[in-house]
Coordinates of C-alpha atoms in Angstrom, one line a residue:
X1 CA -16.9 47.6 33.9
X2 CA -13.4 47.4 32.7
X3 CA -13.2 47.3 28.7
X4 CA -10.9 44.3 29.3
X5 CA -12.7 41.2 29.5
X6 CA -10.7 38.4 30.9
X7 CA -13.5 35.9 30.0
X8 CA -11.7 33.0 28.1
X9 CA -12.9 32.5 24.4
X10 CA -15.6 29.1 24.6
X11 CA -14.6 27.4 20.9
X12 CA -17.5 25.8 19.2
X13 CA -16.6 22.3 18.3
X14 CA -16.3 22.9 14.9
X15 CA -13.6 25.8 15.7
X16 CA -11.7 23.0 18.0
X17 CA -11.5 21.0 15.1
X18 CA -10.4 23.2 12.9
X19 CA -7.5 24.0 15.5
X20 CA -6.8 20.6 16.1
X21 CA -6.2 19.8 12.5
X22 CA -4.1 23.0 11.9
X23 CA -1.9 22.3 15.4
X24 CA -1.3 18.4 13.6
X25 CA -0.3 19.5 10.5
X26 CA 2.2 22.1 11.3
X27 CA 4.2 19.2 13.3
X28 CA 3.4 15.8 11.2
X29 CA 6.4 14.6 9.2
X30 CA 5.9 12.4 6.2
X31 CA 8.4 10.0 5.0
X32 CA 8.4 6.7 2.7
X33 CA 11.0 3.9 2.0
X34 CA 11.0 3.3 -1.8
X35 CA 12.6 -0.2 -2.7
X36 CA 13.0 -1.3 -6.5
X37 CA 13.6 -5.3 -6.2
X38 CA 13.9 -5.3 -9.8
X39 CA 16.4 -5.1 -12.9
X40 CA 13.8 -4.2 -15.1
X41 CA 14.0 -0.3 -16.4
X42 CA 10.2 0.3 -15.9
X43 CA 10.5 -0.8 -12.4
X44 CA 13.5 1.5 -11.8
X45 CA 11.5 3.7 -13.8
X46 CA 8.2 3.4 -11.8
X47 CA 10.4 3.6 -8.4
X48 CA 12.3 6.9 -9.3
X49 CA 8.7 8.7 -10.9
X50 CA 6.7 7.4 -8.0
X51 CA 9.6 9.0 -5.6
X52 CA 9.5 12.2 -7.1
X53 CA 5.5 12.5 -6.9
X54 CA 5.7 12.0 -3.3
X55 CA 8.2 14.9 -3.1
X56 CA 6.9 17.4 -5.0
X57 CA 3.3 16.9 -4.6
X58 CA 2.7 15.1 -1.4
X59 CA 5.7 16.5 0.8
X60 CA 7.7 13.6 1.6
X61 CA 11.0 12.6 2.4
X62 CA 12.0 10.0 0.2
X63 CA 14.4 7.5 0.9
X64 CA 14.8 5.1 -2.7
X65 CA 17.0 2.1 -3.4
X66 CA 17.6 0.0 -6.2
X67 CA 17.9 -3.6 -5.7
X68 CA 21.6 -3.8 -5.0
X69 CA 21.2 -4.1 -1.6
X70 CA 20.2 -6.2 0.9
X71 CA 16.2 -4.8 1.6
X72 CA 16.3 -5.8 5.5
X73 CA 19.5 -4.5 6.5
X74 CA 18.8 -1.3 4.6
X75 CA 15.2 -0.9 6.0
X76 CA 16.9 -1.2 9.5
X77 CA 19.2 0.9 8.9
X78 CA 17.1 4.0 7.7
X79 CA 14.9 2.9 10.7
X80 CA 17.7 3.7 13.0
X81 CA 18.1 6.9 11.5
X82 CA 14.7 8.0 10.8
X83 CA 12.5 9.9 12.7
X84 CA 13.7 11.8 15.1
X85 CA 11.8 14.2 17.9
X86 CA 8.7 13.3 15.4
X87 CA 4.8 12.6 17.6
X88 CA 2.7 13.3 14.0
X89 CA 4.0 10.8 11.5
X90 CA 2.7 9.5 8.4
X91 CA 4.9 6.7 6.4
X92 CA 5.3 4.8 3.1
X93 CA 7.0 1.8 2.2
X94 CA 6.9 1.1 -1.1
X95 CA 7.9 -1.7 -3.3
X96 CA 7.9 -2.7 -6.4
X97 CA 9.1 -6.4 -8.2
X98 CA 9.1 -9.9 -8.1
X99 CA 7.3 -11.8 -5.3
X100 CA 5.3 -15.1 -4.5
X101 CA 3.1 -16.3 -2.1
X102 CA 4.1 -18.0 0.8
X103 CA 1.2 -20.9 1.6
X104 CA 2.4 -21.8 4.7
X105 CA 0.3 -24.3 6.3
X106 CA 1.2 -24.9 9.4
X107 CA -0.9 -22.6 11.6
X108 CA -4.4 -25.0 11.9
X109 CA -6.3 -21.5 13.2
X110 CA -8.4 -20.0 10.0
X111 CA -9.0 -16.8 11.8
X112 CA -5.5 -16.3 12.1
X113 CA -3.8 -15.1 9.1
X114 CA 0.1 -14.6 10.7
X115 CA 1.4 -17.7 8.5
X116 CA 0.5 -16.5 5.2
X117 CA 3.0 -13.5 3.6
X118 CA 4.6 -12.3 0.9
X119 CA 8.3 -13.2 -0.2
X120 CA 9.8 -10.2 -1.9
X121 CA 12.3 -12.0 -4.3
X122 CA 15.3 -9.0 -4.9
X123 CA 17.2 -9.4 -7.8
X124 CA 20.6 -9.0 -6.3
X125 CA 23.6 -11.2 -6.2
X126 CA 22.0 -13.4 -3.6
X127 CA 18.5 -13.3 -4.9
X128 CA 17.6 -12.4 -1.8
X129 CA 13.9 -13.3 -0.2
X130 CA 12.4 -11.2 2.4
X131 CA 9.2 -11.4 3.9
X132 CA 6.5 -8.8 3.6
X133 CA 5.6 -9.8 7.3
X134 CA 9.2 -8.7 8.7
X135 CA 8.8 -5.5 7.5
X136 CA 5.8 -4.9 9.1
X137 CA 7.3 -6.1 12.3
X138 CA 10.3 -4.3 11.9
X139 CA 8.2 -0.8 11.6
X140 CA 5.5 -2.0 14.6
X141 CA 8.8 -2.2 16.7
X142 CA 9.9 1.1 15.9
X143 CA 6.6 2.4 16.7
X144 CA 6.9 1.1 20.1
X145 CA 10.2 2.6 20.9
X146 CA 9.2 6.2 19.6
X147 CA 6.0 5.5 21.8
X148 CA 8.3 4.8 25.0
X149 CA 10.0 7.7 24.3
X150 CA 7.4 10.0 24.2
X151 CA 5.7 9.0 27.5
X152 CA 8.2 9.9 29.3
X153 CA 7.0 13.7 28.7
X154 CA 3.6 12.5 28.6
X155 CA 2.9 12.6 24.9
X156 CA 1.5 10.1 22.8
X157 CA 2.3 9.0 18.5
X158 CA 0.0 9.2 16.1
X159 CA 1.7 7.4 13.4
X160 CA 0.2 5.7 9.7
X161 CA 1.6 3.5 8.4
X162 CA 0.7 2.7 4.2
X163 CA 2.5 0.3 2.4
X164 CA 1.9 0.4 -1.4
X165 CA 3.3 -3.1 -3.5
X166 CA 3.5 -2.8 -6.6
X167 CA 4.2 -7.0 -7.0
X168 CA 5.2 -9.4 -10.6
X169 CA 3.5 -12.7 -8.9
X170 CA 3.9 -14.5 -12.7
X171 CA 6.4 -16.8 -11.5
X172 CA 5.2 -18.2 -8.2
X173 CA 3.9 -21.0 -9.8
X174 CA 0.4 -20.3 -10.1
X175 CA -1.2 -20.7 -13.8
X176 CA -4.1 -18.7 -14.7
X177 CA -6.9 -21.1 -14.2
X178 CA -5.8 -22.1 -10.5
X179 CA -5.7 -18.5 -9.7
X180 CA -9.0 -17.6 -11.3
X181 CA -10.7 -20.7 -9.8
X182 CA -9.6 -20.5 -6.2
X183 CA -11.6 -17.2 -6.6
X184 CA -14.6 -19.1 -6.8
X185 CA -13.8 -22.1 -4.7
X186 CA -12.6 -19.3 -1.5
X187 CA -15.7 -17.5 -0.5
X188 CA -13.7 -15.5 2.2
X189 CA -11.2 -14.2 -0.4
X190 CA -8.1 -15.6 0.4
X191 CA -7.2 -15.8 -2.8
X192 CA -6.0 -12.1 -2.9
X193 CA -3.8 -12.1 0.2
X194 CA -5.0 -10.6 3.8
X195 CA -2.1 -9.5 5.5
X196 CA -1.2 -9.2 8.9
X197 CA -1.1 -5.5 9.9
X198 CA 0.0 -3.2 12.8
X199 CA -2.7 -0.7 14.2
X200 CA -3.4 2.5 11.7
X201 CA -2.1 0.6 8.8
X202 CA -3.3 0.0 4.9
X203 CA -2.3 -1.8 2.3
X204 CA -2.5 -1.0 -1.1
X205 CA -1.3 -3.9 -4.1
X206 CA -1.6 -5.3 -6.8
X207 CA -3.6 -8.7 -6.9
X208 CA -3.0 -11.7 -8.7
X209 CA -2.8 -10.8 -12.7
X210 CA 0.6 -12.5 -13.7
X211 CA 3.3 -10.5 -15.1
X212 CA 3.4 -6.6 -14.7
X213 CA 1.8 -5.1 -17.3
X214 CA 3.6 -1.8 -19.0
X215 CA 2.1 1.8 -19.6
X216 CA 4.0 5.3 -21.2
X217 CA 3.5 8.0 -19.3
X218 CA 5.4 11.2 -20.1
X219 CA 7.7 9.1 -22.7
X220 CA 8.5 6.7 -20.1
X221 CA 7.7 3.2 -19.2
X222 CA 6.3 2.6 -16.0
X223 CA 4.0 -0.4 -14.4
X224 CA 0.8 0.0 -14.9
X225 CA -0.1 0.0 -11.1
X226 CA 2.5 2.8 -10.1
X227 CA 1.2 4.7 -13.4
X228 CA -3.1 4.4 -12.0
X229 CA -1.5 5.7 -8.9
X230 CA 0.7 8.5 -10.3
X231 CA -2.1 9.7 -12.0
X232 CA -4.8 9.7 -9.3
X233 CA -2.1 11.8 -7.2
X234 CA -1.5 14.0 -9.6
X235 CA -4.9 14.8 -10.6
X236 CA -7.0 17.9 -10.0
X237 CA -9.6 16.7 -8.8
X238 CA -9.6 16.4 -5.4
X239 CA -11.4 13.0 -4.2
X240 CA -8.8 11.4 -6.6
X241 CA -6.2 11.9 -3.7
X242 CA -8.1 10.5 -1.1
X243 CA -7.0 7.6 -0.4
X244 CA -10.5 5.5 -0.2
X245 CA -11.3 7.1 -3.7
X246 CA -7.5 6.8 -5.2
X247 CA -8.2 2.7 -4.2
X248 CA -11.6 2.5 -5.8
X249 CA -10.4 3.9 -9.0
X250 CA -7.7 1.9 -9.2
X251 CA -9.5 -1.2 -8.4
X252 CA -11.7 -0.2 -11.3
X253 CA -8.8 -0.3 -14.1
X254 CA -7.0 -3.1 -12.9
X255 CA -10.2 -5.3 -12.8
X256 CA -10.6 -4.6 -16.4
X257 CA -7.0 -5.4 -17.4
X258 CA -7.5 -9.0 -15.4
X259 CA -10.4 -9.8 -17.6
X260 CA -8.6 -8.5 -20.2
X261 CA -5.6 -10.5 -19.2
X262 CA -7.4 -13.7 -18.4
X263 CA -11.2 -13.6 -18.9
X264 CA -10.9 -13.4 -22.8
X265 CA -8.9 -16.4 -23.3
X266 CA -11.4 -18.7 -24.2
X267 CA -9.8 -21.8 -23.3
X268 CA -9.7 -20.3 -19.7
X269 CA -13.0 -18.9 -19.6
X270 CA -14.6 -22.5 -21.0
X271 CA -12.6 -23.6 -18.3
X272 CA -14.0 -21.8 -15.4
X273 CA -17.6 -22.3 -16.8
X274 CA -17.2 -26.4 -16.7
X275 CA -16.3 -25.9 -13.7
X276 CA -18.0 -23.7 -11.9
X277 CA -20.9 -22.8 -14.7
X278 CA -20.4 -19.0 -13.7
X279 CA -21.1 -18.0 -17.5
X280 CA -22.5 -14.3 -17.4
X281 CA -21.9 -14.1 -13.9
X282 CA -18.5 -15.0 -13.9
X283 CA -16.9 -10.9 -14.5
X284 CA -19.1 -9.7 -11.3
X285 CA -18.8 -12.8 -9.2
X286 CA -14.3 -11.8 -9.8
X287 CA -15.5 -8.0 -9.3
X288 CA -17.1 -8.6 -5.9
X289 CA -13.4 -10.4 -4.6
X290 CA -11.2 -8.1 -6.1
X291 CA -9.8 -6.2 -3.4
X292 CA -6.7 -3.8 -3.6
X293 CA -6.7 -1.8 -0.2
X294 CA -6.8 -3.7 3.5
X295 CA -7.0 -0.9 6.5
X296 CA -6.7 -1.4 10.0
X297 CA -8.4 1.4 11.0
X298 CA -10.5 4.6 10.7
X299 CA -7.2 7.0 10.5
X300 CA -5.7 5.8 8.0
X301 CA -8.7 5.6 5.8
X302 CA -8.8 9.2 6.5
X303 CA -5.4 9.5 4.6
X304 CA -4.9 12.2 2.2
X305 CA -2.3 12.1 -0.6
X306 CA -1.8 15.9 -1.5
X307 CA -3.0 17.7 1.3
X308 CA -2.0 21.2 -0.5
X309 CA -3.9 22.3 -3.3
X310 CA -3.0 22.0 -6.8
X311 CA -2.7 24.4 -9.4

């Protein structure tokens, strides 16, 4: 018998994952769209840090802007030059600064959420408004294209999608008590918004809590959102860069600052206790609908932050 063996090697399934994986990393491309809506030096702050964590911990290209452009016509614009011969692709768009809620009423389906959206409100010359929603479209049609493109050699995308808004909501006309009531009154939590989303897509934002609150980190001011996130990325342990974990953290410490931001105002807690007599219950009954993270499916839940390891 020859002491060549032509047999092929059988992989174990564990082994053809392990290929898999390796084979997706060494062509996925990670990029992210970093938009500062806002005047304020935290925000620009929080923008430029939050850039520079994807870079040099995450491996991302960054692409940031600060509001003195038009948001939609530079979003299609790095669209059109983004992403080239790219199959693996995992994306960010970020934004952080003032926004509302648009409580459109006309669609009479409940199950169907397309009417409701946020308004990014940019604080450039025109004060420009753009809708969360036409992003989202704008990146679901890009998908498509690359998509067409690719079956004409008979390969398929695999591309996530995660936007992260980091959103001042305080002057959308909503006082305290409506917010905090509508909690109660809207058992399917529509209070915090559920977005419409493309397929392999999260969400991660900031609920309802008013103006954006301010933290120091490394001597500079930065939103206390951007700052939770900066600091689950950058830390050592490693189910703080999961994303699943990074969002249940999160949710954790801004829960406490809404209580601490609402909840201990007496004239707004005797307020919700007239009307709803939540009393003792009232801090889990909010707990229980306070959501941060919407996914649209399994793979991007998967979604890793840093997928090197730290020193």
């Amino acid at each position: 018998m020859s002491s060549f063996d032509a047999r092929p090697k059988i992989y174990t399934p564990s082994e053809i994952k392990s290929h898999y994986e390796e084979f997706c990393q060494s062509v996925k491309k990670r990029y992210a769209f970093i938009y500062c809506g806002s005047k304020s030096e935290f925000c620009i702050n929080s923008a430029i840090e939050f850039s520079r964590i994807l870079k040099e911990y995450c491996n991302f290209n960054c692409k940031i802007i600060v509001n003195q452009s038009s948001l939609i016509n530079e979003f299609e614009i790095y669209l059109d030059d983004s992403f080239k011969d790219v199959s693996y692709l995992d994306f960010i768009f970020y934004y952080i600064g003032e926004s509302q809620y648009n409580k459109n009423k006309n669609n009479n389906n409940n199950n169907n959420n397309n009417n409701n959206s946020i308004e990014f409100i940019i604080e450039n010359a025109n004060r420009e408004q753009c809708s969360f929603n036409k992003i989202i479209d704008l990146i679901d049609k890009k998908e498509k294209d690359l998509q067409s493109s690719l079956l004409k050699h008979e390969c398929y995308i695999t591309f996530r999608k995660l936007y992260i808004l980091d959103l001042n909501t305080s002057n959308d006309g909503i006082n305290p008590i409506e917010s905090l009531s509508s909690l109660f009154k809207n058992q399917q939590q529509q209070e915090f918004y559920r977005p419409k989303m493309g397929f392999n897509s999260g969400i991660l934002y900031s609920p309802i809590i008013g103006d954006h609150s301010v933290r120091v980190s490394n001597q500079i001011e930065l939103s206390s959102f951007t700052s939770i996130l900066i600091e689950r990325i950058t830390s050592k342990s490693s189910p703080g860069r999961r994303l699943l974990d990074v969002a249940g953290i999160m949710a954790n410490e801004l829960f406490e600052k809404f209580i601490e931001t609402h909840c201990t105002n007496i004239h707004i807690y005797q307020e919700l206790n007239n009307l709803f007599k939540v009393d003792l219950d009232m801090e889990s009954n909010l707990k229980n609908k306070f959501e941060i993270l919407f996914l649209s499916s399994a793979q991007i839940a998967s979604f890793i932050f840093v997928e090197k390891k730290l020193n």
